[in-house]
Amino acid sequence: MSFLALIIAVTLLQVWGIPDASRHDNWFNYWTGKVLGSGLGGWPAFALLLAVPVAGAILVLDALQPFLFGLFWIVAAAALLLYSFGRSDFATLIERYRAYCVSGDFEAAWLYLKNELPGLDESEDVPDARALHQRVTGELVYEGYQRWFGVIFYFLLLGPAAALAYRLLQMASRGNFAAQASVCLTVADWLPARALALTFSLAGDFVGSREALAKAAPGSGMSASDLLQAVSSSAVGDSNAMAADGENTLGAAAAEDTKELAGLFVRSSACWLVVVSLLELLL
């Protein structure tokens, strides 16, 4: 049933997208305010913030499972997974950034993306073009990862409520509970980030990315964002922009790097779709 719910959610995502999903997050903002006003603080408040909606999702799914041979459960699980996907339009972010690179307008690219990518500091001045490209691609890789892969990973591993929990962690990391959410995300991202990094290597330049992939070993201490950036850059040969001379040449090289990065995500998505389909058939 989980596989069918996954197919339904991914199909709806591709057909309709979720451009207005963020407006449906008002309930979480309201619930965060209630938790903050409860008198609790720190980790107890953070646990309450996540536990109530996740427990509610589990109870609803369990109640729906017996009806119509699980059909209601499948619909509810697909809806929950669709809600749990990331809020940004990743394809649009990639295309807009590529357009800025082609025109060589890195300042405009920075002004646009620092309002779209939470990892970029809105108060930070525009870095030089090469540093900007490196920063932006790193944030784009993590944005692409947390938008779909982390969610699907926990959906398949632990169920729809786990996918919701992952999305709530990402949402909480941008608010009053950022410190607690960051600690939890470090743990939650460890395994799926390494799984996607391995996929990047297999779907791209495996030989060129072996060294970067080796840093994913246990105890390396690399963050999910740094690891994914390092492996994806090596997997697509992302050195053109660093070696280019002249702003116009740099812009064209950065645009090509970004195009290759988008292609890597597409190939990696296809790889995991095949893997999940085979597992569903064999198990």
PDB file of C-alpha atoms in Angstrom:
ATOM      1  CA  MET A   1       0.000   0.000   0.000  1.00  0.00           C
ATOM      2  CA  SER A   2       2.870   2.348   0.734  1.00  0.00           C
ATOM      3  CA  PHE A   3       4.224   1.904  -2.782  1.00  0.00           C
ATOM      4  CA  LEU A   4       0.852   2.763  -4.331  1.00  0.00           C
ATOM      5  CA  ALA A   5       0.547   5.837  -2.105  1.00  0.00           C
ATOM      6  CA  LEU A   6       4.062   6.858  -3.192  1.00  0.00           C
ATOM      7  CA  ILE A   7       3.225   6.525  -6.889  1.00  0.00           C
ATOM      8  CA  ILE A   8       0.033   8.562  -6.467  1.00  0.00           C
ATOM      9  CA  ALA A   9       1.814  11.337  -4.548  1.00  0.00           C
ATOM     10  CA  VAL A  10       4.766  11.546  -6.963  1.00  0.00           C
ATOM     11  CA  THR A  11       2.417  11.588  -9.968  1.00  0.00           C
ATOM     12  CA  LEU A  12       0.350  14.395  -8.466  1.00  0.00           C
ATOM     13  CA  LEU A  13       3.528  16.287  -7.631  1.00  0.00           C
ATOM     14  CA  GLN A  14       4.738  16.058 -11.219  1.00  0.00           C
ATOM     15  CA  VAL A  15       1.358  16.955 -12.726  1.00  0.00           C
ATOM     16  CA  TRP A  16       0.179  19.708 -10.400  1.00  0.00           C
ATOM     17  CA  GLY A  17       3.116  20.521  -8.157  1.00  0.00           C
ATOM     18  CA  ILE A  18       2.529  22.151  -4.776  1.00  0.00           C
ATOM     19  CA  PRO A  19       3.034  25.878  -5.451  1.00  0.00           C
ATOM     20  CA  ASP A  20       0.536  26.941  -2.773  1.00  0.00           C
ATOM     21  CA  ALA A  21       1.447  24.351  -0.137  1.00  0.00           C
ATOM     22  CA  SER A  22       3.142  26.923   2.098  1.00  0.00           C
ATOM     23  CA  ARG A  23      -0.162  28.657   2.734  1.00  0.00           C
ATOM     24  CA  HIS A  24      -1.403  25.427   4.306  1.00  0.00           C
ATOM     25  CA  ASP A  25       1.371  25.674   6.899  1.00  0.00           C
ATOM     26  CA  ASN A  26      -0.564  28.282   8.874  1.00  0.00           C
ATOM     27  CA  TRP A  27      -1.769  25.545  11.215  1.00  0.00           C
ATOM     28  CA  PHE A  28       1.857  24.817  12.130  1.00  0.00           C
ATOM     29  CA  ASN A  29       2.553  28.485  12.814  1.00  0.00           C
ATOM     30  CA  TYR A  30      -0.577  28.584  14.986  1.00  0.00           C
ATOM     31  CA  TRP A  31       0.449  25.405  16.804  1.00  0.00           C
ATOM     32  CA  THR A  32       3.977  26.779  17.338  1.00  0.00           C
ATOM     33  CA  GLY A  33       2.470  29.856  18.969  1.00  0.00           C
ATOM     34  CA  LYS A  34       0.378  27.654  21.259  1.00  0.00           C
ATOM     35  CA  VAL A  35       3.426  25.631  22.277  1.00  0.00           C
ATOM     36  CA  LEU A  36       5.442  28.786  22.949  1.00  0.00           C
ATOM     37  CA  GLY A  37       2.611  30.076  25.104  1.00  0.00           C
ATOM     38  CA  SER A  38       2.263  26.851  27.053  1.00  0.00           C
ATOM     39  CA  GLY A  39       4.981  27.750  29.524  1.00  0.00           C
ATOM     40  CA  LEU A  40       7.276  24.989  28.318  1.00  0.00           C
ATOM     41  CA  GLY A  41      10.644  25.762  26.834  1.00  0.00           C
ATOM     42  CA  GLY A  42      13.605  24.120  25.143  1.00  0.00           C
ATOM     43  CA  TRP A  43      13.444  20.430  24.365  1.00  0.00           C
ATOM     44  CA  PRO A  44      10.133  19.665  26.150  1.00  0.00           C
ATOM     45  CA  ALA A  45       8.385  22.316  24.066  1.00  0.00           C
ATOM     46  CA  PHE A  46      10.068  21.066  20.897  1.00  0.00           C
ATOM     47  CA  ALA A  47       9.018  17.482  21.631  1.00  0.00           C
ATOM     48  CA  LEU A  48       5.433  18.642  22.134  1.00  0.00           C
ATOM     49  CA  LEU A  49       5.587  20.628  18.900  1.00  0.00           C
ATOM     50  CA  LEU A  50       6.361  17.516  16.865  1.00  0.00           C
ATOM     51  CA  ALA A  51       4.708  14.778  18.902  1.00  0.00           C
ATOM     52  CA  VAL A  52       1.123  16.037  18.722  1.00  0.00           C
ATOM     53  CA  PRO A  53       0.769  16.352  14.906  1.00  0.00           C
ATOM     54  CA  VAL A  54       2.763  13.166  14.255  1.00  0.00           C
ATOM     55  CA  ALA A  55       0.736  11.197  16.802  1.00  0.00           C
ATOM     56  CA  GLY A  56      -2.446  12.613  15.291  1.00  0.00           C
ATOM     57  CA  ALA A  57      -1.373  11.458  11.837  1.00  0.00           C
ATOM     58  CA  ILE A  58      -0.645   7.956  13.155  1.00  0.00           C
ATOM     59  CA  LEU A  59      -4.057   7.714  14.837  1.00  0.00           C
ATOM     60  CA  VAL A  60      -5.921   8.873  11.728  1.00  0.00           C
ATOM     61  CA  LEU A  61      -4.033   6.468   9.455  1.00  0.00           C
ATOM     62  CA  ASP A  62      -4.610   3.557  11.826  1.00  0.00           C
ATOM     63  CA  ALA A  63      -8.322   4.378  11.968  1.00  0.00           C
ATOM     64  CA  LEU A  64      -8.592   4.459   8.157  1.00  0.00           C
ATOM     65  CA  GLN A  65      -6.666   1.286   7.426  1.00  0.00           C
ATOM     66  CA  PRO A  66      -9.559  -1.230   7.863  1.00  0.00           C
ATOM     67  CA  PHE A  67     -11.925   0.551   5.464  1.00  0.00           C
ATOM     68  CA  LEU A  68     -12.353  -0.549   1.819  1.00  0.00           C
ATOM     69  CA  PHE A  69      -9.318  -2.844   1.926  1.00  0.00           C
ATOM     70  CA  GLY A  70      -7.029   0.043   2.853  1.00  0.00           C
ATOM     71  CA  LEU A  71      -8.175   2.394   0.078  1.00  0.00           C
ATOM     72  CA  PHE A  72      -8.829   5.250   2.500  1.00  0.00           C
ATOM     73  CA  TRP A  73      -5.406   4.646   4.059  1.00  0.00           C
ATOM     74  CA  ILE A  74      -3.739   4.861   0.644  1.00  0.00           C
ATOM     75  CA  VAL A  75      -5.478   8.156  -0.154  1.00  0.00           C
ATOM     76  CA  ALA A  76      -4.614   9.623   3.254  1.00  0.00           C
ATOM     77  CA  ALA A  77      -0.998   8.422   3.042  1.00  0.00           C
ATOM     78  CA  ALA A  78      -0.602   9.906  -0.455  1.00  0.00           C
ATOM     79  CA  ALA A  79      -2.055  13.226   0.730  1.00  0.00           C
ATOM     80  CA  LEU A  80       0.264  13.255   3.751  1.00  0.00           C
ATOM     81  CA  LEU A  81       3.280  12.485   1.576  1.00  0.00           C
ATOM     82  CA  LEU A  82       2.313  15.179  -0.908  1.00  0.00           C
ATOM     83  CA  TYR A  83       2.069  17.668   1.941  1.00  0.00           C
ATOM     84  CA  SER A  84       5.446  16.534   3.271  1.00  0.00           C
ATOM     85  CA  PHE A  85       7.320  17.326   0.061  1.00  0.00           C
ATOM     86  CA  GLY A  86       9.352  20.539   0.008  1.00  0.00           C
ATOM     87  CA  ARG A  87       7.780  23.917  -0.544  1.00  0.00           C
ATOM     88  CA  SER A  88      10.063  25.319  -3.213  1.00  0.00           C
ATOM     89  CA  ASP A  89       9.723  24.761  -6.960  1.00  0.00           C
ATOM     90  CA  PHE A  90      13.151  23.234  -7.452  1.00  0.00           C
ATOM     91  CA  ALA A  91      13.003  23.245 -11.262  1.00  0.00           C
ATOM     92  CA  THR A  92      12.170  26.948 -11.266  1.00  0.00           C
ATOM     93  CA  LEU A  93      15.037  27.736  -8.871  1.00  0.00           C
ATOM     94  CA  ILE A  94      17.459  25.904 -11.139  1.00  0.00           C
ATOM     95  CA  GLU A  95      16.207  27.572 -14.327  1.00  0.00           C
ATOM     96  CA  ARG A  96      16.150  31.058 -12.829  1.00  0.00           C
ATOM     97  CA  TYR A  97      19.680  30.680 -11.516  1.00  0.00           C
ATOM     98  CA  ARG A  98      20.893  29.349 -14.883  1.00  0.00           C
ATOM     99  CA  ALA A  99      19.311  32.340 -16.633  1.00  0.00           C
ATOM    100  CA  TYR A 100      21.154  34.729 -14.317  1.00  0.00           C
ATOM    101  CA  CYS A 101      24.406  32.836 -14.941  1.00  0.00           C
ATOM    102  CA  VAL A 102      23.999  33.022 -18.717  1.00  0.00           C
ATOM    103  CA  SER A 103      23.497  36.784 -18.491  1.00  0.00           C
ATOM    104  CA  GLY A 104      26.434  37.077 -16.079  1.00  0.00           C
ATOM    105  CA  ASP A 105      24.271  38.878 -13.529  1.00  0.00           C
ATOM    106  CA  PHE A 106      25.436  37.133 -10.371  1.00  0.00           C
ATOM    107  CA  GLU A 107      24.312  39.987  -8.143  1.00  0.00           C
ATOM    108  CA  ALA A 108      20.713  39.550  -9.311  1.00  0.00           C
ATOM    109  CA  ALA A 109      21.067  35.787  -8.818  1.00  0.00           C
ATOM    110  CA  TRP A 110      22.160  36.340  -5.241  1.00  0.00           C
ATOM    111  CA  LEU A 111      19.352  38.790  -4.493  1.00  0.00           C
ATOM    112  CA  TYR A 112      16.803  36.322  -5.875  1.00  0.00           C
ATOM    113  CA  LEU A 113      18.085  33.143  -4.315  1.00  0.00           C
ATOM    114  CA  LYS A 114      18.819  34.442  -0.828  1.00  0.00           C
ATOM    115  CA  ASN A 115      15.076  35.037  -0.517  1.00  0.00           C
ATOM    116  CA  GLU A 116      14.322  31.523  -1.785  1.00  0.00           C
ATOM    117  CA  LEU A 117      16.970  29.368  -0.092  1.00  0.00           C
ATOM    118  CA  PRO A 118      16.880  29.379   3.731  1.00  0.00           C
ATOM    119  CA  GLY A 119      20.577  28.539   3.990  1.00  0.00           C
ATOM    120  CA  LEU A 120      21.609  31.889   2.491  1.00  0.00           C
ATOM    121  CA  ASP A 121      21.831  34.833   4.876  1.00  0.00           C
ATOM    122  CA  GLU A 122      19.602  37.677   3.681  1.00  0.00           C
ATOM    123  CA  SER A 123      21.836  40.253   5.379  1.00  0.00           C
ATOM    124  CA  GLU A 124      25.051  38.975   3.793  1.00  0.00           C
ATOM    125  CA  ASP A 125      26.701  41.026   1.074  1.00  0.00           C
ATOM    126  CA  VAL A 126      27.078  39.626  -2.415  1.00  0.00           C
ATOM    127  CA  PRO A 127      30.215  37.413  -2.555  1.00  0.00           C
ATOM    128  CA  ASP A 128      32.448  37.263  -5.608  1.00  0.00           C
ATOM    129  CA  ALA A 129      31.073  35.262  -8.526  1.00  0.00           C
ATOM    130  CA  ARG A 130      33.034  32.069  -7.916  1.00  0.00           C
ATOM    131  CA  ALA A 131      32.242  31.987  -4.194  1.00  0.00           C
ATOM    132  CA  LEU A 132      28.616  32.790  -4.987  1.00  0.00           C
ATOM    133  CA  HIS A 133      28.367  29.889  -7.424  1.00  0.00           C
ATOM    134  CA  GLN A 134      29.844  27.505  -4.892  1.00  0.00           C
ATOM    135  CA  ARG A 135      27.525  28.716  -2.118  1.00  0.00           C
ATOM    136  CA  VAL A 136      24.424  28.647  -4.294  1.00  0.00           C
ATOM    137  CA  THR A 137      25.013  25.199  -5.764  1.00  0.00           C
ATOM    138  CA  GLY A 138      25.599  23.834  -2.271  1.00  0.00           C
ATOM    139  CA  GLU A 139      22.270  25.226  -1.091  1.00  0.00           C
ATOM    140  CA  LEU A 140      20.512  24.057  -4.249  1.00  0.00           C
ATOM    141  CA  VAL A 141      21.756  20.508  -3.730  1.00  0.00           C
ATOM    142  CA  TYR A 142      20.499  20.405  -0.142  1.00  0.00           C
ATOM    143  CA  GLU A 143      17.221  22.020  -1.179  1.00  0.00           C
ATOM    144  CA  GLY A 144      16.711  19.357  -3.819  1.00  0.00           C
ATOM    145  CA  TYR A 145      17.570  16.644  -1.307  1.00  0.00           C
ATOM    146  CA  GLN A 146      15.318  17.788   1.531  1.00  0.00           C
ATOM    147  CA  ARG A 147      12.479  18.561  -0.868  1.00  0.00           C
ATOM    148  CA  TRP A 148      11.941  14.959  -1.908  1.00  0.00           C
ATOM    149  CA  PHE A 149      14.617  12.424  -1.023  1.00  0.00           C
ATOM    150  CA  GLY A 150      14.633  12.785   2.760  1.00  0.00           C
ATOM    151  CA  VAL A 151      10.841  12.709   2.771  1.00  0.00           C
ATOM    152  CA  ILE A 152      10.536   9.595   0.573  1.00  0.00           C
ATOM    153  CA  PHE A 153      13.346   7.851   2.460  1.00  0.00           C
ATOM    154  CA  TYR A 154      11.519   8.091   5.775  1.00  0.00           C
ATOM    155  CA  PHE A 155       8.150   7.416   4.150  1.00  0.00           C
ATOM    156  CA  LEU A 156       9.423   4.073   2.860  1.00  0.00           C
ATOM    157  CA  LEU A 157      11.425   3.260   5.976  1.00  0.00           C
ATOM    158  CA  LEU A 158       8.988   4.231   8.748  1.00  0.00           C
ATOM    159  CA  GLY A 159       5.727   5.245   7.093  1.00  0.00           C
ATOM    160  CA  PRO A 160       3.746   8.405   6.269  1.00  0.00           C
ATOM    161  CA  ALA A 161       3.951   9.852   9.784  1.00  0.00           C
ATOM    162  CA  ALA A 162       7.751   9.740   9.592  1.00  0.00           C
ATOM    163  CA  ALA A 163       7.647  11.692   6.321  1.00  0.00           C
ATOM    164  CA  LEU A 164       5.506  14.306   8.073  1.00  0.00           C
ATOM    165  CA  ALA A 165       7.932  14.398  11.005  1.00  0.00           C
ATOM    166  CA  TYR A 166      10.811  15.099   8.619  1.00  0.00           C
ATOM    167  CA  ARG A 167       8.934  17.969   6.992  1.00  0.00           C
ATOM    168  CA  LEU A 168       8.040  19.425  10.392  1.00  0.00           C
ATOM    169  CA  LEU A 169      11.707  19.285  11.367  1.00  0.00           C
ATOM    170  CA  GLN A 170      12.595  21.296   8.278  1.00  0.00           C
ATOM    171  CA  MET A 171       9.842  23.817   9.026  1.00  0.00           C
ATOM    172  CA  ALA A 172      10.859  24.096  12.691  1.00  0.00           C
ATOM    173  CA  SER A 173      14.482  24.719  11.688  1.00  0.00           C
ATOM    174  CA  ARG A 174      13.441  28.146  10.366  1.00  0.00           C
ATOM    175  CA  GLY A 175      11.630  29.363  13.454  1.00  0.00           C
ATOM    176  CA  ASN A 176      11.832  29.583  17.231  1.00  0.00           C
ATOM    177  CA  PHE A 177      13.021  25.996  17.602  1.00  0.00           C
ATOM    178  CA  ALA A 178      15.849  26.246  15.082  1.00  0.00           C
ATOM    179  CA  ALA A 179      18.511  25.056  17.545  1.00  0.00           C
ATOM    180  CA  GLN A 180      16.648  21.895  18.523  1.00  0.00           C
ATOM    181  CA  ALA A 181      15.552  21.153  14.953  1.00  0.00           C
ATOM    182  CA  SER A 182      19.125  21.548  13.704  1.00  0.00           C
ATOM    183  CA  VAL A 183      20.362  18.902  16.148  1.00  0.00           C
ATOM    184  CA  CYS A 184      17.602  16.498  15.093  1.00  0.00           C
ATOM    185  CA  LEU A 185      18.192  17.148  11.394  1.00  0.00           C
ATOM    186  CA  THR A 186      21.881  16.346  11.796  1.00  0.00           C
ATOM    187  CA  VAL A 187      20.831  12.887  12.961  1.00  0.00           C
ATOM    188  CA  ALA A 188      17.880  12.496  10.568  1.00  0.00           C
ATOM    189  CA  ASP A 189      19.935  13.527   7.514  1.00  0.00           C
ATOM    190  CA  TRP A 190      22.894  11.264   8.225  1.00  0.00           C
ATOM    191  CA  LEU A 191      21.688   8.095   6.519  1.00  0.00           C
ATOM    192  CA  PRO A 192      19.531   9.446   3.642  1.00  0.00           C
ATOM    193  CA  ALA A 193      22.158  12.038   2.699  1.00  0.00           C
ATOM    194  CA  ARG A 194      24.766   9.310   2.348  1.00  0.00           C
ATOM    195  CA  ALA A 195      22.353   7.146   0.379  1.00  0.00           C
ATOM    196  CA  LEU A 196      21.747  10.002  -2.059  1.00  0.00           C
ATOM    197  CA  ALA A 197      25.467  10.805  -2.207  1.00  0.00           C
ATOM    198  CA  LEU A 198      26.133   7.201  -3.266  1.00  0.00           C
ATOM    199  CA  THR A 199      23.390   7.545  -5.879  1.00  0.00           C
ATOM    200  CA  PHE A 200      24.994  10.747  -7.187  1.00  0.00           C
ATOM    201  CA  SER A 201      28.254   8.898  -7.577  1.00  0.00           C
ATOM    202  CA  LEU A 202      26.639   5.964  -9.404  1.00  0.00           C
ATOM    203  CA  ALA A 203      24.539   8.237 -11.626  1.00  0.00           C
ATOM    204  CA  GLY A 204      27.469  10.523 -12.436  1.00  0.00           C
ATOM    205  CA  ASP A 205      31.249  10.270 -12.582  1.00  0.00           C
ATOM    206  CA  PHE A 206      31.927   7.437 -10.145  1.00  0.00           C
ATOM    207  CA  VAL A 207      35.694   7.532 -10.580  1.00  0.00           C
ATOM    208  CA  GLY A 208      35.864  11.288 -10.119  1.00  0.00           C
ATOM    209  CA  SER A 209      33.610  11.265  -7.060  1.00  0.00           C
ATOM    210  CA  ARG A 210      35.187   8.340  -5.179  1.00  0.00           C
ATOM    211  CA  GLU A 211      37.378  10.573  -3.025  1.00  0.00           C
ATOM    212  CA  ALA A 212      34.472  12.828  -2.064  1.00  0.00           C
ATOM    213  CA  LEU A 213      32.280   9.796  -1.409  1.00  0.00           C
ATOM    214  CA  ALA A 214      34.929   8.296   0.888  1.00  0.00           C
ATOM    215  CA  LYS A 215      34.437  11.253   3.212  1.00  0.00           C
ATOM    216  CA  ALA A 216      30.909  10.005   3.849  1.00  0.00           C
ATOM    217  CA  ALA A 217      32.299   7.227   6.029  1.00  0.00           C
ATOM    218  CA  PRO A 218      31.076   7.034   9.623  1.00  0.00           C
ATOM    219  CA  GLY A 219      32.870   9.472  11.867  1.00  0.00           C
ATOM    220  CA  SER A 220      33.664  11.899   9.065  1.00  0.00           C
ATOM    221  CA  GLY A 221      31.620  14.628  10.753  1.00  0.00           C
ATOM    222  CA  MET A 222      30.582  16.224   7.453  1.00  0.00           C
ATOM    223  CA  SER A 223      27.200  17.884   7.386  1.00  0.00           C
ATOM    224  CA  ALA A 224      24.607  16.597   4.932  1.00  0.00           C
ATOM    225  CA  SER A 225      24.819  19.820   2.932  1.00  0.00           C
ATOM    226  CA  ASP A 226      28.627  19.759   2.649  1.00  0.00           C
ATOM    227  CA  LEU A 227      28.681  16.069   1.784  1.00  0.00           C
ATOM    228  CA  LEU A 228      26.038  16.330  -0.926  1.00  0.00           C
ATOM    229  CA  GLN A 229      27.729  19.366  -2.432  1.00  0.00           C
ATOM    230  CA  ALA A 230      31.137  17.693  -2.515  1.00  0.00           C
ATOM    231  CA  VAL A 231      29.882  14.454  -4.075  1.00  0.00           C
ATOM    232  CA  SER A 232      27.524  16.110  -6.560  1.00  0.00           C
ATOM    233  CA  SER A 233      30.244  18.524  -7.684  1.00  0.00           C
ATOM    234  CA  SER A 234      32.648  15.657  -8.277  1.00  0.00           C
ATOM    235  CA  ALA A 235      29.985  13.517  -9.926  1.00  0.00           C
ATOM    236  CA  VAL A 236      29.245  16.149 -12.592  1.00  0.00           C
ATOM    237  CA  GLY A 237      32.815  17.415 -12.940  1.00  0.00           C
ATOM    238  CA  ASP A 238      31.770  20.749 -11.477  1.00  0.00           C
ATOM    239  CA  SER A 239      35.096  22.490 -12.036  1.00  0.00           C
ATOM    240  CA  ASN A 240      34.292  24.567 -15.120  1.00  0.00           C
ATOM    241  CA  ALA A 241      33.125  27.601 -13.179  1.00  0.00           C
ATOM    242  CA  MET A 242      36.140  27.490 -10.879  1.00  0.00           C
ATOM    243  CA  ALA A 243      38.570  27.369 -13.809  1.00  0.00           C
ATOM    244  CA  ALA A 244      36.834  29.892 -16.069  1.00  0.00           C
ATOM    245  CA  ASP A 245      38.383  33.307 -16.704  1.00  0.00           C
ATOM    246  CA  GLY A 246      36.300  36.417 -17.227  1.00  0.00           C
ATOM    247  CA  GLU A 247      32.813  37.149 -15.973  1.00  0.00           C
ATOM    248  CA  ASN A 248      31.047  36.147 -19.190  1.00  0.00           C
ATOM    249  CA  THR A 249      32.983  32.885 -19.443  1.00  0.00           C
ATOM    250  CA  LEU A 250      32.340  32.209 -15.769  1.00  0.00           C
ATOM    251  CA  GLY A 251      28.618  32.761 -16.264  1.00  0.00           C
ATOM    252  CA  ALA A 252      28.437  30.264 -19.129  1.00  0.00           C
ATOM    253  CA  ALA A 253      30.473  27.710 -17.182  1.00  0.00           C
ATOM    254  CA  ALA A 254      28.301  28.164 -14.080  1.00  0.00           C
ATOM    255  CA  ALA A 255      25.165  27.739 -16.186  1.00  0.00           C
ATOM    256  CA  GLU A 256      26.552  24.493 -17.631  1.00  0.00           C
ATOM    257  CA  ASP A 257      27.473  23.225 -14.163  1.00  0.00           C
ATOM    258  CA  THR A 258      23.951  23.958 -12.944  1.00  0.00           C
ATOM    259  CA  LYS A 259      22.426  22.159 -15.923  1.00  0.00           C
ATOM    260  CA  GLU A 260      24.551  19.111 -15.170  1.00  0.00           C
ATOM    261  CA  LEU A 261      23.472  19.262 -11.534  1.00  0.00           C
ATOM    262  CA  ALA A 262      19.799  19.258 -12.533  1.00  0.00           C
ATOM    263  CA  GLY A 263      20.444  16.266 -14.786  1.00  0.00           C
ATOM    264  CA  LEU A 264      22.138  14.438 -11.915  1.00  0.00           C
ATOM    265  CA  PHE A 265      19.025  14.855  -9.783  1.00  0.00           C
ATOM    266  CA  VAL A 266      16.842  13.501 -12.589  1.00  0.00           C
ATOM    267  CA  ARG A 267      19.036  10.434 -13.059  1.00  0.00           C
ATOM    268  CA  SER A 268      19.208   9.836  -9.308  1.00  0.00           C
ATOM    269  CA  SER A 269      15.419  10.060  -9.026  1.00  0.00           C
ATOM    270  CA  ALA A 270      15.070   7.515 -11.825  1.00  0.00           C
ATOM    271  CA  CYS A 271      17.547   5.183 -10.098  1.00  0.00           C
ATOM    272  CA  TRP A 272      15.580   5.215  -6.867  1.00  0.00           C
ATOM    273  CA  LEU A 273      12.283   4.745  -8.645  1.00  0.00           C
ATOM    274  CA  VAL A 274      13.687   1.614 -10.283  1.00  0.00           C
ATOM    275  CA  VAL A 275      15.125   0.352  -6.974  1.00  0.00           C
ATOM    276  CA  VAL A 276      11.877   0.884  -5.068  1.00  0.00           C
ATOM    277  CA  SER A 277       9.855  -0.740  -7.859  1.00  0.00           C
ATOM    278  CA  LEU A 278      12.118  -3.815  -7.885  1.00  0.00           C
ATOM    279  CA  LEU A 279      11.959  -4.115  -4.101  1.00  0.00           C
ATOM    280  CA  GLU A 280       8.170  -3.928  -4.245  1.00  0.00           C
ATOM    281  CA  LEU A 281       8.074  -6.720  -6.821  1.00  0.00           C
ATOM    282  CA  LEU A 282      10.568  -8.977  -5.078  1.00  0.00           C
ATOM    283  CA  LEU A 283       9.563  -8.576  -1.431  1.00  0.00           C
TER     284      LEU A 283
END
